[in-house]
Coordinates of N, CA and C in Angstrom, one line a residue:
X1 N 91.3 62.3 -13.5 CA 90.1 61.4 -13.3 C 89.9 61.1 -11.8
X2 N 88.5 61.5 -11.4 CA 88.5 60.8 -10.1 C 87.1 59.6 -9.7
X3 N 87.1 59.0 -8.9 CA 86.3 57.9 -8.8 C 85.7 58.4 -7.8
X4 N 84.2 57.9 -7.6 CA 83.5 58.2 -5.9 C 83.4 56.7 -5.4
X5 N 84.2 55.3 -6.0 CA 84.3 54.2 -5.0 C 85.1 53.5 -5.9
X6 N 85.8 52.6 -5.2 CA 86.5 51.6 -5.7 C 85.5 50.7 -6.2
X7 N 84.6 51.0 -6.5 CA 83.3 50.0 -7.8 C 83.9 50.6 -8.7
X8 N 83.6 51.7 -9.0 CA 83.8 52.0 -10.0 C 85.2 52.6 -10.5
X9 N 86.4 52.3 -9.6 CA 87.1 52.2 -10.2 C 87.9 50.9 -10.8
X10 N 87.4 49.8 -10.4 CA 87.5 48.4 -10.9 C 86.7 48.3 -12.0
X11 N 85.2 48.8 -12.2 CA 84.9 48.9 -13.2 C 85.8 49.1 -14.4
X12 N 86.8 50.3 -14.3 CA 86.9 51.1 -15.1 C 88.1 50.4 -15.6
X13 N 88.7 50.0 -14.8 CA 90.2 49.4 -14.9 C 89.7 47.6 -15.9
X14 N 88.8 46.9 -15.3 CA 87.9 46.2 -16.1 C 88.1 46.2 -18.1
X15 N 86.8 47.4 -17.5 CA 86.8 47.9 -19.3 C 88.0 48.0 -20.0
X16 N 89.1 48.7 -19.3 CA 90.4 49.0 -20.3 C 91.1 47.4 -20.5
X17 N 91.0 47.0 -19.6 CA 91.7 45.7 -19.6 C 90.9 44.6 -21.1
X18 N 89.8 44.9 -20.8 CA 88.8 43.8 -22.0 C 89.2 45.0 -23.0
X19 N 89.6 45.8 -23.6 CA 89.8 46.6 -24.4 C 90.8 46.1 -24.6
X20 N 92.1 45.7 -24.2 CA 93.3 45.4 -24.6 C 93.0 43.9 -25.2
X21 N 92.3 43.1 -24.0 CA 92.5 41.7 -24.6 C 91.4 41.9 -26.1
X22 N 90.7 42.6 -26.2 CA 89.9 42.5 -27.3 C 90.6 43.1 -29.0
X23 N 91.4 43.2 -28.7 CA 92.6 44.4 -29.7 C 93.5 43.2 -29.7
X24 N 94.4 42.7 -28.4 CA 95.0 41.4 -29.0 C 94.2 40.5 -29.7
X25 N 93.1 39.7 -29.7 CA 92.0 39.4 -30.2 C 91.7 39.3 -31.6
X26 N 91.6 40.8 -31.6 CA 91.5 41.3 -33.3 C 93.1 41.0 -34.3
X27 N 93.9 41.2 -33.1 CA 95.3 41.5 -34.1 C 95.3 40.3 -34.5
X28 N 95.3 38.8 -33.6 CA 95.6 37.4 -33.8 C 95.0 36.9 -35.1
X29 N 93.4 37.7 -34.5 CA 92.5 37.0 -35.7 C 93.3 37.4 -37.0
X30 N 93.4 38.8 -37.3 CA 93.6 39.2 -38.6 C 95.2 38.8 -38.9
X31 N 96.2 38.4 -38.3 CA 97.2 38.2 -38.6 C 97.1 36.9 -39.2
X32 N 96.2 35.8 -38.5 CA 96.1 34.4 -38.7 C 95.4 34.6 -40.3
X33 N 94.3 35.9 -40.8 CA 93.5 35.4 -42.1 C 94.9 35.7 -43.3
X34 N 95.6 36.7 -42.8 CA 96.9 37.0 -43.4 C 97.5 35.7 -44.0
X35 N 97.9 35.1 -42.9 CA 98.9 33.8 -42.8 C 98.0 32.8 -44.1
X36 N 97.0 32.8 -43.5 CA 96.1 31.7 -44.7 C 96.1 32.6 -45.7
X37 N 95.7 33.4 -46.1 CA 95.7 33.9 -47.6 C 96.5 33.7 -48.3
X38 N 97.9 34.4 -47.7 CA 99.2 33.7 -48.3 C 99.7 32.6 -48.5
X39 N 99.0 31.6 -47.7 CA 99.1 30.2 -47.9 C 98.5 29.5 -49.1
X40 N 97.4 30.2 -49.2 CA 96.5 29.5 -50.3 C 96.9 30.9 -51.4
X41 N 97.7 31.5 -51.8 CA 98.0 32.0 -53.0 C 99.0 31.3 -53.4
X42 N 100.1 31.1 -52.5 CA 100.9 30.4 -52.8 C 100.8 29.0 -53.8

């Protein structure tokens, strides 16, 4: 992969980054509806 400016390679580095936090995000959420489900089956 090559870049023609460090814009857009911060861009890029950016996007992956909010990609990660967005995936820990999802995992927390769905781990937390987990946690309650099983709470309230219990």
């Amino acid at each position: 992969l090559e870049w023609n400016s460090m814009e857009e390679l911060q861009k890029f580095i950016n996007s992956a980054e909010n990609q990660k936090v967005a995936q820990l995000r999802n995992n927390s959420a769905s781990t937390k509806s987990v946690i309650v489900k099983e709470y309230l089956t219990d």
